[in-house]
Amino acid sequence: MATTARLKERYEQELRQRLIRQFGYTTPMQAPRIDKITLNMGVGDAKQDSNMLDAATEQLGVIAGQRPNVRRARKSIAAFKLREQMPVGLAVTLRSDRAYEFLDRLLSVAIPRIRDFRGLNPRSFDGRGNYAMGIREQIIFPEIDYDSIDQVRGLDVTITTTASTDEEAFALLEAFGMPFARDGRPGQAGAAEAEEAEEERRKEEARQRAEAEQAALEQLKAENPEAYERRERAEEG
């Protein structure tokens, strides 16, 4: 009997209700969830050596737990010595339990092995509730045997959610335990912009008051020069 992925079970039993309370959803179906996770790995060097394509395919397959598809060039580009249908990348899409299982391994094992890690970039949302991150070395995944790899390769991870805004997607991924950096989180930019707008409003009001006072003085000088002169002498005294 198949068991439910640990993170998926936690989402259904705990995190979904937390998100419903946080954003005031009226039905559980409105709560954002993981739709799919896509892994991409470039294999530009494979046009010179087909063994590199085989090695990269095996490594990405081990990481994802699913065999990747080869992405081929759609047209020839002479400047890059690229011909149509040459392999340029590998991609694999994970859904349902496999997506949650990969996310679990990414958060609990792989990311903690990144050298000099200072948090994931919270600005890497696309405006539609999806998040992308780059991994420089495939060796952070324990499934990869460092001694047996032909070269260090990077890959891109794209997490597609059902969230309609970046703020909701951020709350979902943070609830799962994604270690985001503090600065640049969705919602913070809006607060900073609002504060800046308020400061500009205060400056504009002060400018308008100063102009009104100056206009009143000019009117006083024009209508009653003697009174204006007396005011000036009083200020000097």
XYZ file of N, CA, C and O in Angstrom, residues 45-165:
484
model
N 27.462 21.091 -23.430
C 28.695 20.398 -23.811
C 28.422 19.074 -24.502
O 29.341 18.478 -25.087
N 27.184 18.606 -24.456
C 26.874 17.293 -25.035
C 27.006 17.284 -26.551
O 27.101 16.216 -27.159
N 27.023 18.477 -27.174
C 27.159 18.500 -28.634
C 28.553 18.064 -29.083
O 28.738 17.669 -30.229
N 29.533 18.123 -28.166
C 30.859 17.611 -28.485
C 31.069 16.173 -27.990
O 31.852 15.426 -28.559
N 30.354 15.818 -26.920
C 30.574 14.503 -26.321
C 29.233 13.929 -25.867
O 28.640 14.410 -24.905
N 28.767 12.899 -26.541
C 27.465 12.314 -26.212
C 27.474 11.634 -24.849
O 26.419 11.454 -24.228
N 28.657 11.266 -24.353
C 28.736 10.635 -23.034
C 28.297 11.599 -21.932
O 27.786 11.168 -20.898
N 28.524 12.903 -22.166
C 28.098 13.898 -21.189
C 26.583 13.917 -21.043
O 26.049 14.100 -19.950
N 25.883 13.737 -22.161
C 24.420 13.702 -22.114
C 23.954 12.502 -21.305
O 23.036 12.614 -20.482
N 24.584 11.367 -21.512
C 24.204 10.161 -20.769
C 24.456 10.341 -19.277
O 23.624 9.951 -18.441
N 25.600 10.954 -18.935
C 25.933 11.153 -17.521
C 24.958 12.115 -16.856
O 24.490 11.872 -15.740
N 24.657 13.213 -17.554
C 23.728 14.210 -16.998
C 22.335 13.615 -16.854
O 21.631 13.879 -15.865
N 21.910 12.822 -17.825
C 20.596 12.180 -17.760
C 20.504 11.262 -16.553
O 19.502 11.260 -15.822
N 21.548 10.493 -16.326
C 21.560 9.583 -15.180
C 21.523 10.355 -13.866
O 20.776 10.004 -12.949
N 22.333 11.423 -13.778
C 22.389 12.189 -12.531
C 21.070 12.887 -12.220
O 20.579 12.850 -11.084
N 20.462 13.535 -13.225
C 19.196 14.213 -12.976
C 18.088 13.201 -12.667
O 17.208 13.465 -11.839
N 18.162 12.039 -13.307
C 17.188 10.997 -13.021
C 17.284 10.503 -11.586
O 16.267 10.251 -10.931
N 18.507 10.371 -11.080
C 18.714 9.936 -9.694
C 18.186 10.997 -8.728
O 17.548 10.684 -7.719
N 18.459 12.271 -9.036
C 18.005 13.364 -8.174
C 16.482 13.444 -8.137
O 15.875 13.604 -7.071
N 15.858 13.326 -9.306
C 14.407 13.499 -9.397
C 13.635 12.230 -9.060
O 12.463 12.302 -8.682
N 14.277 11.062 -9.230
C 13.552 9.815 -9.065
C 12.667 9.515 -10.254
O 11.727 8.720 -10.162
N 12.957 10.152 -11.362
C 12.155 10.001 -12.583
C 13.039 10.350 -13.769
O 13.811 11.302 -13.712
N 12.927 9.580 -14.856
C 13.799 9.817 -15.994
C 13.455 11.140 -16.672
O 12.295 11.402 -17.012
N 14.453 12.005 -16.920
C 14.193 13.306 -17.564
C 14.031 13.180 -19.072
O 14.430 12.183 -19.676
N 13.447 14.223 -19.650
C 13.315 14.310 -21.103
C 14.418 15.195 -21.658
O 14.822 16.176 -21.021
N 14.882 14.867 -22.867
C 15.922 15.663 -23.519
C 15.275 16.833 -24.242
O 14.300 16.653 -24.983
N 15.803 18.039 -24.015
C 15.350 19.224 -24.726
C 16.336 19.499 -25.859
O 17.542 19.559 -25.640
N 15.804 19.662 -27.067
C 16.656 19.837 -28.244
C 16.462 21.214 -28.869
O 15.408 21.841 -28.705
N 17.505 21.672 -29.563
C 17.460 22.990 -30.202
C 16.381 23.022 -31.285
O 16.264 22.080 -32.080
N 15.626 24.105 -31.297
C 14.556 24.236 -32.293
C 15.073 24.754 -33.638
O 14.439 24.556 -34.663
N 16.208 25.435 -33.592
C 16.772 25.932 -34.846
C 18.283 26.006 -34.733
O 18.848 25.975 -33.631
N 18.941 26.112 -35.866
C 20.408 26.177 -35.900
C 20.880 27.601 -35.640
O 20.277 28.561 -36.128
N 21.973 27.740 -34.868
C 22.587 29.039 -34.600
C 24.088 28.882 -34.849
O 24.804 28.278 -34.038
N 24.541 29.421 -35.947
C 25.937 29.222 -36.352
C 26.919 29.792 -35.340
O 27.984 29.211 -35.097
N 26.589 30.944 -34.742
C 27.501 31.598 -33.793
C 27.810 30.709 -32.595
O 28.886 30.795 -32.000
N 26.865 29.842 -32.222
C 27.065 28.949 -31.080
C 27.377 27.517 -31.518
O 27.378 26.599 -30.692
N 27.628 27.349 -32.824
C 27.894 26.019 -33.382
C 26.790 25.040 -33.014
O 27.027 23.872 -32.654
N 25.569 25.555 -33.099
C 24.399 24.781 -32.702
C 23.566 24.429 -33.918
O 23.238 25.296 -34.728
N 23.267 23.149 -34.042
C 22.417 22.699 -35.140
C 21.047 22.287 -34.608
O 20.911 21.904 -33.442
N 20.073 22.371 -35.470
C 18.712 21.993 -35.093
C 18.684 20.550 -34.589
O 19.347 19.673 -35.130
N 17.920 20.334 -33.514
C 17.736 19.023 -32.886
C 18.924 18.553 -32.050
O 18.907 17.438 -31.512
N 19.939 19.414 -31.886
C 21.020 19.060 -30.967
C 20.489 19.111 -29.524
O 19.682 19.970 -29.186
N 20.946 18.216 -28.643
C 20.511 18.264 -27.240
C 21.113 19.486 -26.533
O 22.318 19.725 -26.632
N 20.269 20.258 -25.851
C 20.748 21.458 -25.150
C 20.392 21.429 -23.659
O 20.898 22.231 -22.883
N 19.497 20.529 -23.281
C 19.107 20.502 -21.884
C 18.279 19.278 -21.540
O 17.840 18.523 -22.407
N 18.085 19.097 -20.243
C 17.263 18.007 -19.727
C 16.203 18.616 -18.816
O 16.459 19.607 -18.127
N 15.021 18.034 -18.806
C 13.948 18.544 -17.956
C 13.114 17.382 -17.437
O 12.911 16.379 -18.132
N 12.651 17.528 -16.215
C 11.768 16.528 -15.621
C 10.736 17.262 -14.773
O 11.065 18.213 -14.064
N 9.486 16.839 -14.870
C 8.394 17.465 -14.131
C 7.845 16.479 -13.107
O 7.468 15.353 -13.459
N 7.811 16.914 -11.853
C 7.329 16.074 -10.759
C 5.981 16.589 -10.279
O 5.804 17.798 -10.081
N 5.044 15.691 -10.074
C 3.712 16.068 -9.607
C 3.311 15.203 -8.416
O 3.929 14.176 -8.144
N 2.281 15.660 -7.721
C 1.683 14.917 -6.618
C 2.740 14.491 -5.592
O 3.588 15.283 -5.199
N 2.717 13.203 -5.183
C 3.614 12.754 -4.120
C 5.082 12.920 -4.476
O 5.901 13.246 -3.608
N 5.420 12.708 -5.745
C 6.833 12.836 -6.138
C 7.332 14.262 -5.961
O 8.483 14.492 -5.598
N 6.481 15.250 -6.227
C 6.869 16.645 -6.033
C 7.105 16.933 -4.552
O 8.094 17.576 -4.179
N 6.224 16.435 -3.693
C 6.371 16.666 -2.254
C 7.580 15.921 -1.696
O 8.270 16.420 -0.806
N 7.839 14.722 -2.214
C 9.006 13.968 -1.752
C 10.307 14.676 -2.142
O 11.255 14.742 -1.345
N 10.342 15.216 -3.367
C 11.543 15.948 -3.778
C 11.721 17.199 -2.923
O 12.837 17.505 -2.487
N 10.631 17.936 -2.683
C 10.721 19.150 -1.864
C 11.208 18.812 -0.458
O 12.018 19.551 0.122
N 10.769 17.703 0.065
C 11.199 17.261 1.396
C 12.710 17.026 1.411
O 13.428 17.498 2.308
N 13.230 16.322 0.395
C 14.674 16.057 0.330
C 15.460 17.349 0.102
O 16.551 17.535 0.644
N 14.889 18.234 -0.704
C 15.564 19.501 -0.982
C 15.732 20.324 0.286
O 16.816 20.875 0.552
N 14.667 20.388 1.093
C 14.689 21.232 2.291
C 15.455 20.604 3.443
O 16.178 21.298 4.166
N 15.297 19.315 3.633
C 15.861 18.678 4.821
C 17.293 18.199 4.641
O 18.040 18.084 5.620
N 17.709 17.929 3.380
C 19.040 17.367 3.165
C 19.915 18.213 2.248
O 21.058 18.539 2.580
N 19.381 18.580 1.064
C 20.224 19.215 0.043
C 20.605 20.649 0.401
O 21.797 21.002 0.393
N 19.631 21.512 0.689
C 19.939 22.920 0.962
C 20.888 23.077 2.148
O 21.810 23.900 2.083
N 20.735 22.317 3.236
C 21.703 22.455 4.333
C 23.137 22.125 3.942
O 24.076 22.478 4.676
N 23.348 21.486 2.798
C 24.700 21.137 2.360
C 25.303 22.189 1.431
O 26.437 22.036 0.979
N 24.558 23.269 1.153
C 25.092 24.346 0.305
C 26.145 25.124 1.084
O 25.898 25.567 2.209
N 27.288 25.322 0.491
C 28.372 26.046 1.160
C 28.056 27.530 1.246
O 27.521 28.129 0.317
N 28.394 28.139 2.379
C 28.206 29.577 2.612
C 26.761 30.005 2.334
O 26.502 31.045 1.726
N 25.821 29.201 2.777
C 24.408 29.484 2.517
C 23.922 30.638 3.384
O 24.143 30.670 4.586
N 23.258 31.620 2.740
C 22.751 32.794 3.464
C 21.251 33.001 3.255
O 20.745 34.095 3.449
N 20.574 31.974 2.852
C 19.133 32.072 2.654
C 18.766 32.149 1.180
O 19.504 32.701 0.365
N 17.595 31.623 0.853
C 17.103 31.673 -0.525
C 16.596 33.068 -0.855
O 16.066 33.770 0.011
N 16.744 33.450 -2.106
C 16.334 34.780 -2.547
C 14.801 34.870 -2.576
O 14.154 34.202 -3.381
N 14.183 35.707 -1.727
C 12.720 35.814 -1.726
C 12.178 36.650 -2.877
O 10.967 36.789 -3.017
N 13.070 37.216 -3.699
C 12.623 38.018 -4.847
C 12.449 37.173 -6.111
O 12.116 37.714 -7.164
N 12.679 35.875 -6.009
C 12.657 35.028 -7.202
C 11.274 34.476 -7.539
O 11.160 33.446 -8.206
N 10.227 35.137 -7.076
C 8.871 34.789 -7.499
C 8.578 35.509 -8.811
O 9.140 36.569 -9.092
N 7.678 34.943 -9.603
C 7.444 35.482 -10.944
C 6.238 36.405 -11.052
O 5.871 36.824 -12.142
N 5.602 36.739 -9.925
C 4.422 37.599 -9.965
C 3.124 36.821 -10.083
O 2.040 37.386 -9.956
N 3.223 35.517 -10.315
C 2.026 34.680 -10.452
C 2.041 33.505 -9.476
O 1.368 32.489 -9.690
N 2.837 33.635 -8.426
C 2.830 32.607 -7.391
C 3.760 31.432 -7.623
O 3.610 30.389 -6.977
N 4.734 31.586 -8.525
C 5.691 30.505 -8.796
C 7.091 30.945 -8.383
O 7.440 32.118 -8.503
N 7.893 29.999 -7.939
C 9.221 30.325 -7.421
C 10.298 29.534 -8.160
O 10.128 28.348 -8.452
N 11.403 30.206 -8.480
C 12.522 29.554 -9.175
C 13.808 29.762 -8.391
O 14.049 30.846 -7.850
N 14.621 28.738 -8.341
C 15.913 28.838 -7.661
C 16.947 28.064 -8.469
O 16.643 27.097 -9.170
N 18.183 28.527 -8.399
C 19.275 27.862 -9.083
C 20.164 27.116 -8.109
O 20.417 27.595 -6.996
N 20.608 25.951 -8.497
C 21.525 25.141 -7.688
C 22.819 24.998 -8.479
O 22.807 24.517 -9.620
N 23.917 25.440 -7.915
C 25.192 25.445 -8.646
C 25.823 24.074 -8.775
O 26.528 23.810 -9.747
N 25.602 23.214 -7.797
C 26.281 21.918 -7.799
C 25.287 20.806 -7.499
O 24.599 20.839 -6.473
N 25.222 19.829 -8.379
C 24.312 18.707 -8.162
C 24.760 17.821 -7.011
O 23.990 16.997 -6.506
N 25.999 18.021 -6.549
C 26.525 17.151 -5.497
C 25.937 17.455 -4.119
O 26.218 16.724 -3.163
N 25.107 18.494 -3.998
C 24.461 18.738 -2.700
C 23.394 17.677 -2.430
O 22.962 17.520 -1.281
N 22.975 16.961 -3.472
C 22.016 15.880 -3.269
C 22.769 14.621 -2.875
O 23.700 14.196 -3.581
N 22.412 14.006 -1.773
C 23.174 12.838 -1.293
C 23.086 11.643 -2.223
O 23.901 10.717 -2.122
N 22.106 11.642 -3.140
C 21.994 10.529 -4.087
C 23.154 10.507 -5.084
O 23.409 9.488 -5.726
N 23.844 11.642 -5.218
C 24.950 11.750 -6.175
C 26.268 11.371 -5.491
O 26.639 11.956 -4.473
N 26.952 10.413 -6.063
C 28.263 9.993 -5.551
C 29.327 10.922 -6.140
O 29.578 10.901 -7.350
N 29.945 11.731 -5.286
C 30.911 12.724 -5.749
C 32.060 12.081 -6.523
O 32.540 12.627 -7.518
N 32.513 10.920 -6.084
C 33.680 10.278 -6.704
C 33.387 9.713 -8.091
O 34.313 9.429 -8.857
N 32.107 9.538 -8.416
C 31.774 8.893 -9.686
C 31.281 9.867 -10.756
O 31.046 9.449 -11.892
N 31.152 11.168 -10.422
C 30.631 12.122 -11.406
C 31.739 12.562 -12.354
O 32.919 12.578 -12.002
N 31.338 12.908 -13.593
C 32.315 13.346 -14.586
C 32.640 14.824 -14.442
O 33.749 15.260 -14.730
N 31.663 15.629 -13.985
C 31.887 17.054 -13.750
C 30.757 17.609 -12.902
O 29.690 17.001 -12.788
N 31.036 18.764 -12.297
C 30.009 19.420 -11.476
C 29.042 20.149 -12.396
O 29.456 20.873 -13.300
N 27.761 19.942 -12.181
C 26.727 20.580 -12.995
C 25.716 21.293 -12.099
O 25.440 20.860 -10.985
N 25.144 22.355 -12.639
C 24.087 23.045 -11.930
C 22.729 22.673 -12.500
O 22.631 22.049 -13.555
N 21.697 23.059 -11.791
C 20.343 22.838 -12.287
C 19.415 23.905 -11.732
O 19.743 24.576 -10.743
N 18.293 24.099 -12.402
C 17.285 25.062 -11.965
C 16.070 24.305 -11.460
O 15.650 23.300 -12.042
N 15.491 24.807 -10.383
C 14.302 24.221 -9.788
C 13.184 25.253 -9.825
O 13.348 26.368 -9.305
N 12.072 24.919 -10.440
C 10.919 25.814 -10.506
C 9.750 25.163 -9.784
O 9.337 24.052 -10.134
N 9.245 25.840 -8.761
C 8.112 25.327 -7.982
C 6.860 26.076 -8.423
O 6.740 27.289 -8.209
N 5.956 25.378 -9.047
C 4.706 25.967 -9.516
C 3.618 25.709 -8.482
O 3.382 24.560 -8.099
N 2.963 26.774 -8.024
C 1.903 26.635 -7.034
C 0.580 27.120 -7.625
O 0.540 27.728 -8.691
N -0.491 26.868 -6.896
C -1.802 27.345 -7.328
C -2.110 28.730 -6.772
O -3.204 29.242 -6.979
N -1.152 29.341 -6.073
C -1.362 30.666 -5.488
C -1.543 31.709 -6.589
O -0.928 31.618 -7.650
N -2.373 32.705 -6.307
C -2.616 33.769 -7.286
C -1.688 34.957 -7.082
O -1.567 35.804 -7.960
N -1.012 35.032 -5.941
C -0.091 36.136 -5.663
C 1.208 35.583 -5.097
O 1.241 34.477 -4.535
